[in-house]
CSV table of C-alpha atoms in Angstrom, one decimal:
chain,number,residue,atom,x,y,z
A,1,UNK,CA,-21.3,-11.2,8.3
A,2,UNK,CA,-17.7,-11.6,7.2
A,3,UNK,CA,-15.2,-10.7,10.0
A,4,UNK,CA,-11.5,-10.6,9.3
A,5,UNK,CA,-8.6,-11.8,11.4
A,6,UNK,CA,-9.2,-11.8,15.1
A,7,UNK,CA,-12.4,-9.7,14.9
A,8,UNK,CA,-15.5,-11.2,16.5
A,9,UNK,CA,-18.7,-10.3,18.2
A,10,UNK,CA,-18.4,-10.4,22.0
A,11,UNK,CA,-21.0,-11.2,24.7
A,12,UNK,CA,-22.1,-7.5,24.7
A,13,UNK,CA,-23.0,-7.7,21.0
A,14,UNK,CA,-20.1,-5.4,20.3
A,15,UNK,CA,-17.3,-5.7,17.7
A,16,UNK,CA,-14.1,-6.9,19.2
A,17,UNK,CA,-10.7,-6.4,17.4
A,18,UNK,CA,-7.5,-8.0,18.7
A,19,UNK,CA,-9.3,-9.0,21.8
A,20,UNK,CA,-10.3,-5.4,22.6
A,21,UNK,CA,-13.9,-4.0,22.5
A,22,UNK,CA,-14.1,-1.5,19.7
A,23,UNK,CA,-16.8,0.5,21.5
A,24,UNK,CA,-14.4,1.0,24.5
A,25,UNK,CA,-11.7,2.2,22.1
A,26,UNK,CA,-14.1,4.6,20.5
A,27,UNK,CA,-15.1,5.9,24.0
A,28,UNK,CA,-11.4,6.4,25.0
A,29,UNK,CA,-10.0,7.8,21.8
A,30,UNK,CA,-13.1,9.3,20.1
A,31,UNK,CA,-14.3,8.9,16.5
A,32,UNK,CA,-13.4,8.6,13.7
A,33,UNK,CA,-10.8,6.1,14.8
A,34,UNK,CA,-8.7,3.6,12.8
A,35,UNK,CA,-8.1,0.3,14.6
A,36,UNK,CA,-5.6,-2.3,13.3
A,37,UNK,CA,-5.6,-6.0,14.0
A,38,UNK,CA,-1.9,-6.5,14.6
A,39,UNK,CA,-2.1,-10.3,14.7
A,40,UNK,CA,-3.6,-10.4,11.2
A,41,UNK,CA,-0.7,-8.3,9.9
A,42,UNK,CA,1.8,-10.6,11.5
A,43,UNK,CA,0.0,-13.7,10.1
A,44,UNK,CA,0.1,-12.3,6.5
A,45,UNK,CA,3.8,-11.3,6.8
A,46,UNK,CA,4.8,-14.7,8.0
A,47,UNK,CA,2.8,-16.4,5.4
A,48,UNK,CA,4.7,-14.7,2.6
A,49,UNK,CA,8.0,-15.2,4.2
A,50,UNK,CA,7.5,-18.8,5.2
A,51,UNK,CA,6.3,-19.8,1.8
A,52,UNK,CA,9.6,-18.6,0.2
A,53,UNK,CA,11.5,-20.4,2.9
A,54,UNK,CA,9.6,-23.7,2.4
A,55,UNK,CA,10.3,-23.5,-1.3
A,56,UNK,CA,14.0,-23.0,-0.6
A,57,UNK,CA,14.2,-19.7,-2.6
A,58,UNK,CA,16.2,-16.7,-1.5
A,59,UNK,CA,13.8,-13.8,-1.3
A,60,UNK,CA,12.9,-10.4,0.2
A,61,UNK,CA,9.3,-9.5,1.1
A,62,UNK,CA,9.2,-5.7,1.2
A,63,UNK,CA,6.2,-4.0,2.8
A,64,UNK,CA,4.9,-1.4,0.3
A,65,UNK,CA,4.6,1.4,2.9
A,66,UNK,CA,2.4,3.7,0.7
A,67,UNK,CA,-0.5,1.5,2.0
A,68,UNK,CA,0.0,2.8,5.6
A,69,UNK,CA,3.1,4.5,7.0
A,70,UNK,CA,4.0,5.3,10.6
A,71,UNK,CA,6.8,4.8,13.0
A,72,UNK,CA,5.0,2.0,14.8
A,73,UNK,CA,4.0,0.3,11.5
A,74,UNK,CA,7.6,0.3,10.3
A,75,UNK,CA,8.8,-1.1,13.7
A,76,UNK,CA,6.2,-3.9,13.3
A,77,UNK,CA,7.5,-4.6,9.8
A,78,UNK,CA,11.0,-4.8,11.2
A,79,UNK,CA,9.9,-7.2,13.9
A,80,UNK,CA,8.6,-9.5,11.3
A,81,UNK,CA,11.8,-9.5,9.3
A,82,UNK,CA,10.4,-7.8,6.2
A,83,UNK,CA,12.1,-5.3,4.0
A,84,UNK,CA,10.6,-1.9,3.3
A,85,UNK,CA,9.5,-0.1,0.1
A,86,UNK,CA,9.3,3.7,0.3
A,87,UNK,CA,8.3,6.2,-2.4
A,88,UNK,CA,9.2,9.6,-0.9
A,89,UNK,CA,11.6,11.4,1.3
A,90,UNK,CA,8.9,11.5,4.0
A,91,UNK,CA,8.5,7.8,4.0
A,92,UNK,CA,12.2,7.3,4.1
A,93,UNK,CA,12.6,9.8,7.0
A,94,UNK,CA,9.8,7.9,8.9
A,95,UNK,CA,11.7,4.7,8.4
A,96,UNK,CA,14.9,6.2,9.7
A,97,UNK,CA,13.0,7.6,12.7
A,98,UNK,CA,11.6,4.2,13.4
A,99,UNK,CA,15.2,2.7,13.4
A,100,UNK,CA,14.5,0.6,10.3
A,101,UNK,CA,17.7,-1.1,8.9
A,102,UNK,CA,18.8,1.0,5.9
A,103,UNK,CA,20.1,-2.0,4.0
A,104,UNK,CA,16.5,-3.4,3.8
A,105,UNK,CA,15.0,-0.2,2.4
A,106,UNK,CA,14.1,0.0,-1.3
A,107,UNK,CA,13.3,3.5,-2.8
A,108,UNK,CA,10.7,3.8,-5.5
A,109,UNK,CA,9.2,6.7,-7.4
A,110,UNK,CA,8.9,8.2,-10.9
A,111,UNK,CA,10.2,11.7,-10.0
A,112,UNK,CA,12.7,11.4,-7.1
A,113,UNK,CA,14.3,14.7,-6.3
A,114,UNK,CA,18.0,15.3,-6.0
A,115,UNK,CA,17.5,15.9,-2.3
A,116,UNK,CA,15.6,12.6,-1.9
A,117,UNK,CA,18.3,10.7,-3.8
A,118,UNK,CA,21.0,12.3,-1.8
A,119,UNK,CA,19.3,11.3,1.4
A,120,UNK,CA,18.9,7.7,0.3
A,121,UNK,CA,22.4,7.4,-1.0
A,122,UNK,CA,24.0,8.9,2.1
A,123,UNK,CA,22.0,6.5,4.2
A,124,UNK,CA,23.4,3.6,2.2
A,125,UNK,CA,19.9,2.1,1.6
A,126,UNK,CA,19.6,-1.4,0.1
A,127,UNK,CA,18.3,-0.4,-3.3
A,128,UNK,CA,17.1,2.5,-5.5
A,129,UNK,CA,14.6,1.4,-8.1
A,130,UNK,CA,15.6,3.5,-11.0
A,131,UNK,CA,12.7,4.8,-13.0
A,132,UNK,CA,14.0,7.1,-15.8
A,133,UNK,CA,17.0,8.5,-17.6
A,134,UNK,CA,17.2,11.7,-15.6
A,135,UNK,CA,17.4,9.6,-12.4
A,136,UNK,CA,20.4,7.7,-13.8
A,137,UNK,CA,22.2,11.0,-14.4
A,138,UNK,CA,21.3,12.3,-10.9
A,139,UNK,CA,22.6,9.1,-9.3
A,140,UNK,CA,25.9,9.3,-11.2
A,141,UNK,CA,26.5,12.9,-10.0
A,142,UNK,CA,25.6,12.1,-6.4
A,143,UNK,CA,27.5,8.8,-6.2
A,144,UNK,CA,30.6,10.6,-7.6
A,145,UNK,CA,30.4,13.2,-4.8
A,146,UNK,CA,29.9,10.5,-2.2
A,147,UNK,CA,32.5,8.2,-3.7
A,148,UNK,CA,30.1,5.3,-3.5
A,149,UNK,CA,28.4,2.7,-5.6
A,150,UNK,CA,24.6,2.6,-5.5
A,151,UNK,CA,22.7,-0.7,-5.7
A,152,UNK,CA,19.8,-0.3,-8.2
A,153,UNK,CA,17.0,-2.2,-9.9
A,154,UNK,CA,15.7,-1.0,-13.3
A,155,UNK,CA,12.0,-0.6,-13.3
A,156,UNK,CA,10.6,-2.0,-16.6
A,157,UNK,CA,7.1,-1.9,-18.0
A,158,UNK,CA,6.6,-5.4,-19.3
A,159,UNK,CA,3.5,-4.8,-21.4
A,160,UNK,CA,1.2,-6.6,-18.9
A,161,UNK,CA,-1.6,-4.7,-17.2
A,162,UNK,CA,-3.8,-6.4,-14.6
A,163,UNK,CA,-7.5,-5.4,-14.0
A,164,UNK,CA,-8.4,-7.8,-11.2
A,165,UNK,CA,-9.7,-10.7,-13.4
A,166,UNK,CA,-8.5,-9.8,-16.9
A,167,UNK,CA,-5.1,-9.2,-18.3
A,168,UNK,CA,-4.0,-6.9,-21.1
A,169,UNK,CA,-0.7,-7.8,-22.8
A,170,UNK,CA,-0.5,-4.7,-25.0
A,171,UNK,CA,-0.8,-1.0,-24.1
A,172,UNK,CA,0.7,-0.9,-20.6
A,173,UNK,CA,3.7,0.7,-22.2
A,174,UNK,CA,1.7,3.9,-21.9
A,175,UNK,CA,2.7,4.4,-18.2
A,176,UNK,CA,4.4,7.1,-16.3
A,177,UNK,CA,6.6,4.5,-14.6
A,178,UNK,CA,9.7,2.7,-15.8
A,179,UNK,CA,11.6,1.8,-18.9
A,180,UNK,CA,9.7,0.3,-21.8
A,181,UNK,CA,10.6,-3.3,-22.5
A,182,UNK,CA,9.6,-3.2,-26.2
A,183,UNK,CA,11.1,0.0,-27.6
A,184,UNK,CA,14.8,-0.3,-26.5
A,185,UNK,CA,14.6,1.9,-23.4
A,186,UNK,CA,15.7,-0.9,-21.1
A,187,UNK,CA,18.7,-1.6,-23.3
A,188,UNK,CA,19.7,2.1,-23.3
A,189,UNK,CA,19.3,2.2,-19.5
A,190,UNK,CA,21.4,-0.9,-19.0
A,191,UNK,CA,24.1,0.4,-21.2
A,192,UNK,CA,24.3,3.6,-19.2
A,193,UNK,CA,24.2,1.9,-15.8
A,194,UNK,CA,26.6,-0.9,-16.6
A,195,UNK,CA,29.2,1.5,-18.1
A,196,UNK,CA,29.3,3.6,-15.0
A,197,UNK,CA,31.1,3.0,-11.7
A,198,UNK,CA,28.2,4.6,-9.9
A,199,UNK,CA,26.0,1.6,-10.0
A,200,UNK,CA,25.6,-1.9,-8.8
A,201,UNK,CA,22.9,-3.3,-11.1
A,202,UNK,CA,21.0,-5.9,-9.0
A,203,UNK,CA,18.3,-6.7,-11.6
A,204,UNK,CA,14.8,-5.7,-12.7
A,205,UNK,CA,11.6,-4.6,-11.1
A,206,UNK,CA,8.0,-4.4,-12.5
A,207,UNK,CA,4.6,-3.8,-11.1
A,208,UNK,CA,1.5,-4.8,-13.1
A,209,UNK,CA,-1.5,-3.5,-11.1
A,210,UNK,CA,-3.5,-3.7,-7.9
A,211,UNK,CA,-6.2,-5.8,-6.2
A,212,UNK,CA,-5.2,-8.8,-8.3
A,213,UNK,CA,-7.0,-12.1,-7.6
A,214,UNK,CA,-4.8,-14.7,-9.4
A,215,UNK,CA,-1.2,-15.2,-10.4
A,216,UNK,CA,-1.7,-15.1,-14.2
A,217,UNK,CA,-0.4,-11.5,-14.6
A,218,UNK,CA,2.7,-12.2,-12.5
A,219,UNK,CA,3.5,-15.2,-14.6
A,220,UNK,CA,3.0,-13.2,-17.8
A,221,UNK,CA,5.2,-10.4,-16.5
A,222,UNK,CA,8.0,-12.9,-15.6
A,223,UNK,CA,7.8,-14.5,-19.1
A,224,UNK,CA,8.0,-11.0,-20.8
A,225,UNK,CA,11.1,-10.1,-18.8
A,226,UNK,CA,12.8,-13.5,-19.3
A,227,UNK,CA,12.2,-13.3,-23.1
A,228,UNK,CA,14.9,-10.6,-22.9
A,229,UNK,CA,17.2,-12.1,-20.4
A,230,UNK,CA,19.1,-14.3,-22.9
A,231,UNK,CA,19.6,-11.3,-25.2
A,232,UNK,CA,20.8,-9.1,-22.3
A,233,UNK,CA,23.2,-11.8,-21.3
A,234,UNK,CA,24.7,-12.0,-24.8
A,235,UNK,CA,24.7,-8.3,-25.4
A,236,UNK,CA,25.9,-7.0,-22.0
A,237,UNK,CA,27.3,-10.2,-20.4
A,238,UNK,CA,24.9,-9.5,-17.5
A,239,UNK,CA,22.6,-11.8,-15.5
A,240,UNK,CA,20.1,-10.5,-12.9
A,241,UNK,CA,20.8,-11.2,-9.3
A,242,UNK,CA,17.3,-10.0,-8.4
A,243,UNK,CA,13.9,-10.1,-10.1
A,244,UNK,CA,11.2,-8.1,-8.3
A,245,UNK,CA,7.6,-8.7,-9.5
A,246,UNK,CA,6.1,-6.0,-7.3
A,247,UNK,CA,2.8,-6.4,-5.4
A,248,UNK,CA,-0.9,-5.9,-6.0
A,249,UNK,CA,-2.2,-9.0,-4.3
A,250,UNK,CA,-5.9,-8.6,-3.7
A,251,UNK,CA,-8.0,-8.7,-0.5
A,252,UNK,CA,-11.7,-9.2,0.3
A,253,UNK,CA,-13.5,-5.9,0.6
A,254,UNK,CA,-17.0,-7.3,-0.2
A,255,UNK,CA,-18.5,-10.6,-1.2
A,256,UNK,CA,-17.7,-9.8,-4.8
A,257,UNK,CA,-14.0,-10.2,-4.1
A,258,UNK,CA,-12.4,-13.7,-4.1
A,259,UNK,CA,-8.7,-13.3,-3.2
A,260,UNK,CA,-6.2,-16.1,-3.0
A,261,UNK,CA,-4.0,-16.8,0.0
A,262,UNK,CA,-0.5,-15.4,0.1
A,263,UNK,CA,1.0,-18.9,-0.4
A,264,UNK,CA,-0.7,-19.2,-3.8
A,265,UNK,CA,0.9,-16.1,-5.2
A,266,UNK,CA,4.3,-17.0,-4.0
A,267,UNK,CA,4.1,-20.6,-5.2
A,268,UNK,CA,3.1,-19.5,-8.7
A,269,UNK,CA,5.7,-16.8,-8.9
A,270,UNK,CA,8.5,-19.1,-7.8
A,271,UNK,CA,7.3,-21.9,-10.1
A,272,UNK,CA,7.3,-19.5,-13.1
A,273,UNK,CA,10.7,-18.0,-12.5
A,274,UNK,CA,12.3,-21.4,-11.9
A,275,UNK,CA,10.9,-22.5,-15.3
A,276,UNK,CA,12.1,-19.3,-17.0
A,277,UNK,CA,15.6,-19.7,-15.4
A,278,UNK,CA,15.8,-23.2,-16.6
A,279,UNK,CA,14.9,-22.2,-20.2
A,280,UNK,CA,17.3,-19.2,-20.1
A,281,UNK,CA,20.2,-21.0,-18.7
A,282,UNK,CA,21.0,-18.5,-16.0
A,283,UNK,CA,21.5,-18.8,-12.3
A,284,UNK,CA,18.4,-18.5,-10.1
A,285,UNK,CA,18.0,-14.9,-9.0
A,286,UNK,CA,16.7,-13.7,-5.7
A,287,UNK,CA,13.0,-13.0,-5.8
A,288,UNK,CA,11.5,-9.9,-4.3
A,289,UNK,CA,7.9,-9.0,-3.9
A,290,UNK,CA,6.1,-5.9,-2.4
A,291,UNK,CA,2.8,-6.6,-0.6
A,292,UNK,CA,1.2,-3.6,0.9
A,293,UNK,CA,-2.6,-3.7,0.8
A,294,UNK,CA,-2.5,-7.5,1.3
A,295,UNK,CA,-0.7,-7.0,4.6
A,296,UNK,CA,-2.7,-4.2,6.2
A,297,UNK,CA,-5.9,-3.7,4.1
A,298,UNK,CA,-8.3,-6.0,5.9
A,299,UNK,CA,-6.5,-5.6,9.2
A,300,UNK,CA,-7.8,-2.0,9.5
A,301,UNK,CA,-11.3,-1.0,10.6
A,302,UNK,CA,-12.6,2.6,10.9
A,303,UNK,CA,-15.1,3.4,13.6
A,304,UNK,CA,-17.4,6.4,13.1
A,305,UNK,CA,-20.2,8.0,15.2
A,306,UNK,CA,-23.6,8.2,13.5
A,307,UNK,CA,-25.1,11.7,13.4
A,308,UNK,CA,-27.9,13.1,11.3
A,309,UNK,CA,-30.1,11.4,8.8
A,310,UNK,CA,-32.2,12.6,5.8
A,311,UNK,CA,-35.0,10.6,4.2
A,312,UNK,CA,-35.9,11.2,0.6
A,313,UNK,CA,-39.3,9.6,0.2
A,314,UNK,CA,-39.3,6.7,-2.2
A,315,UNK,CA,-35.7,7.2,-3.0
A,316,UNK,CA,-33.3,6.6,-0.1
A,317,UNK,CA,-32.3,7.3,3.5
A,318,UNK,CA,-29.0,9.1,4.1
A,319,UNK,CA,-27.2,8.5,7.4
A,320,UNK,CA,-24.2,10.8,8.1
A,321,UNK,CA,-21.1,9.9,10.1
A,322,UNK,CA,-18.4,12.2,11.6
A,323,UNK,CA,-15.8,11.4,9.0
A,324,UNK,CA,-15.8,10.6,5.3
A,325,UNK,CA,-13.6,11.6,2.4
A,326,UNK,CA,-11.1,13.3,4.8
A,327,UNK,CA,-10.2,9.9,6.3
A,328,UNK,CA,-11.2,7.6,3.4
A,329,UNK,CA,-11.1,9.2,-0.1
A,330,UNK,CA,-11.2,5.9,-2.0
A,331,UNK,CA,-15.0,5.8,-2.5
A,332,UNK,CA,-14.9,9.3,-4.1
A,333,UNK,CA,-11.7,8.6,-6.0
A,334,UNK,CA,-12.1,5.0,-7.1
A,335,UNK,CA,-15.8,4.2,-6.4
A,336,UNK,CA,-14.4,1.7,-3.9
A,337,UNK,CA,-16.9,-0.5,-2.1
A,338,UNK,CA,-16.9,-1.5,1.6
A,339,UNK,CA,-18.9,-3.5,4.1
A,340,UNK,CA,-20.0,-2.1,7.4
A,341,UNK,CA,-21.9,-2.9,10.6
A,342,UNK,CA,-23.0,-1.2,13.8
A,343,UNK,CA,-20.1,-1.9,16.2
A,344,UNK,CA,-22.3,-1.5,19.3
A,345,UNK,CA,-25.2,-3.6,17.9
A,346,UNK,CA,-23.4,-6.2,15.7
A,347,UNK,CA,-26.1,-9.0,15.7
A,348,UNK,CA,-29.2,-6.8,15.7
A,349,UNK,CA,-31.5,-7.5,12.7
A,350,UNK,CA,-30.6,-5.5,9.6
A,351,UNK,CA,-34.1,-4.3,8.8
A,352,UNK,CA,-33.1,-1.0,7.2
A,353,UNK,CA,-31.2,0.1,4.1
A,354,UNK,CA,-29.2,3.4,4.3
A,355,UNK,CA,-26.5,5.2,2.4
A,356,UNK,CA,-23.6,6.4,4.5
A,357,UNK,CA,-22.7,10.0,3.9
A,358,UNK,CA,-19.6,11.8,5.1
A,359,UNK,CA,-19.6,15.2,6.7
A,360,UNK,CA,-17.4,17.0,4.1
A,361,UNK,CA,-19.0,19.8,2.1
A,362,UNK,CA,-18.9,17.8,-1.1
A,363,UNK,CA,-21.9,15.9,-2.6
A,364,UNK,CA,-19.5,13.1,-3.7
A,365,UNK,CA,-18.6,12.4,-0.1
A,366,UNK,CA,-20.4,9.1,0.2
A,367,UNK,CA,-18.8,6.1,1.9
A,368,UNK,CA,-21.3,3.3,1.1
A,369,UNK,CA,-24.5,3.2,-0.9
A,370,UNK,CA,-27.5,1.1,0.1
A,371,UNK,CA,-26.1,-0.6,3.2
A,372,UNK,CA,-28.2,-3.1,5.1
A,373,UNK,CA,-28.2,-2.0,8.8
A,374,UNK,CA,-30.4,-2.1,11.9
A,375,UNK,CA,-32.4,1.1,12.5
A,376,UNK,CA,-29.5,3.4,13.4
A,377,UNK,CA,-29.6,6.0,16.1
A,378,UNK,CA,-27.4,9.1,16.7
A,379,UNK,CA,-24.2,8.1,18.5
A,380,UNK,CA,-24.4,4.5,17.4
A,381,UNK,CA,-21.0,3.4,16.1
A,382,UNK,CA,-20.5,2.4,12.5
A,383,UNK,CA,-17.6,0.0,11.8
A,384,UNK,CA,-16.3,0.2,8.2
A,385,UNK,CA,-14.1,-2.8,7.4
A,386,UNK,CA,-10.9,-3.2,5.4
A,387,UNK,CA,-9.8,0.4,5.6
A,388,UNK,CA,-6.2,-0.4,6.6
A,389,UNK,CA,-4.7,0.4,3.2
A,390,UNK,CA,-4.9,3.9,1.7
A,391,UNK,CA,-7.2,5.1,4.5
A,392,UNK,CA,-4.9,7.0,6.8
A,393,UNK,CA,-2.1,7.3,4.2
A,394,UNK,CA,-4.5,9.2,1.8
A,395,UNK,CA,-6.3,11.1,4.6
A,396,UNK,CA,-6.4,14.9,4.3
A,397,UNK,CA,-7.6,18.1,6.0
A,398,UNK,CA,-10.3,19.1,3.6
A,399,UNK,CA,-12.7,21.4,5.4
A,400,UNK,CA,-9.9,21.6,8.0
A,401,UNK,CA,-11.0,18.4,9.5
A,402,UNK,CA,-8.3,16.9,11.8
A,403,UNK,CA,-6.9,13.4,10.9
A,404,UNK,CA,-8.1,10.6,13.1
A,405,UNK,CA,-5.9,8.7,15.5
A,406,UNK,CA,-4.6,5.1,14.9
A,407,UNK,CA,-4.7,2.3,17.5
A,408,UNK,CA,-3.0,-1.1,17.3
A,409,UNK,CA,-4.9,-3.9,19.0
A,410,UNK,CA,-3.3,-7.3,19.8
A,411,UNK,CA,-3.8,-10.0,22.5
A,412,UNK,CA,-6.4,-8.0,24.4
A,413,UNK,CA,-4.3,-4.8,24.6
A,414,UNK,CA,-4.5,-1.6,22.6
A,415,UNK,CA,-1.8,1.0,21.9
A,416,UNK,CA,-2.2,4.4,20.5
A,417,UNK,CA,0.3,4.7,17.6
A,418,UNK,CA,-0.8,8.0,16.0
A,419,UNK,CA,-2.4,10.8,18.0
A,420,UNK,CA,-5.5,12.6,16.8
A,421,UNK,CA,-4.7,15.9,15.1
A,422,UNK,CA,-5.9,18.9,17.0
A,423,UNK,CA,-7.2,22.3,15.7
A,424,UNK,CA,-3.9,23.7,17.0
A,425,UNK,CA,-2.1,21.2,14.7
A,426,UNK,CA,-4.1,22.5,11.7
A,427,UNK,CA,-2.8,26.1,12.1
A,428,UNK,CA,0.7,25.3,13.4
A,429,UNK,CA,2.3,26.0,10.0
A,430,UNK,CA,0.0,29.0,9.1
A,431,UNK,CA,1.5,32.5,9.1
A,432,UNK,CA,-0.5,35.7,9.6
A,433,UNK,CA,-1.1,38.2,6.8
A,434,UNK,CA,1.4,41.0,6.9
A,435,UNK,CA,-0.1,44.4,7.3
A,436,UNK,CA,0.4,46.9,4.6
A,437,UNK,CA,3.1,49.5,5.2
A,438,UNK,CA,1.3,52.8,5.8
A,439,UNK,CA,2.3,55.4,3.2
A,440,UNK,CA,3.4,58.9,4.3
């Protein structure tokens, strides 16, 4: 069985995460329960940062907070000296509540509202990643009112799309994000931004995909951008101070996945940009990246209690848990695959094959198909691994199921960082139906 980070099987045959027995955490906080291995998050963050430092390259490593956002998570990111990538007013507000330094916050999004942009600009955040022409006009108006200059990156679609192992170099122009590199949109955007006192154009941003297992796509994207850099220098007398190649670095969900270490991605990206800079004759820009899943994905484990089962003779056995698509929608949304084990019987022989069903009233609420397990009993604990990215952040109240709590475990200690929602929380924003006015 593949265990991530500090996870291990202890003397009681229980899963241990961050030096804490997962069964004890389940007993204390209930299930479903998200548990994060904080040491693994720190290790990944430092690996990205230290590789840039070793290579002598000025850089920012920004945590892509859409993977998992909370006050405690943002404080952990700040402790590790990372920057922060937010994509909504809610994520920005959470960062402010966490006391995160505004000058290390980057604001993404393809449809930022006026209110969100006003909030970001008034806070003097480090960068707005401009996504479209409407946004350019909104920033001009807001910056004029605030009498300020807004640091921005232009998001470009470089014509490179990554699908884990293969790369497509045409067609990615068909995207809801960014300015197209091939049809003149980037040049129009640059002309508008550079001619206005509202902007400090830092450089360019791109993002080519997710769950990427090698550096080929990042190298191709850098090459695509730098094929234009000399032209932009001649046309606009402009050289980028920053090149942001986004994130999407893959993790191991199952044995089918073969991710590379963080050092590999950084080394290849730096090598490529140094070569492009040399050929273009410009100064070396600062390099930014945006790991999200690769920082928290395999650091998270969800613990469920096992409930009912259903046997379909000669077909399969369904085993149900007390969560499902309300706390992990990825299997239903993406057909995502996971590995799992009984947290209270880790080394017992796996002599059964079951399919793990969620409790939502939806036939598509299946977490794992054909999972090898010991014979499972009601109230056994199922640990589903690698749920740290897009588990809690995409959780929902379908069937009015409360969201689970989140615990951070590190060095033998556990800390509750998000409380379990209650039924009272579920109705807190509800308003009663107004009675009809009786007619005379």
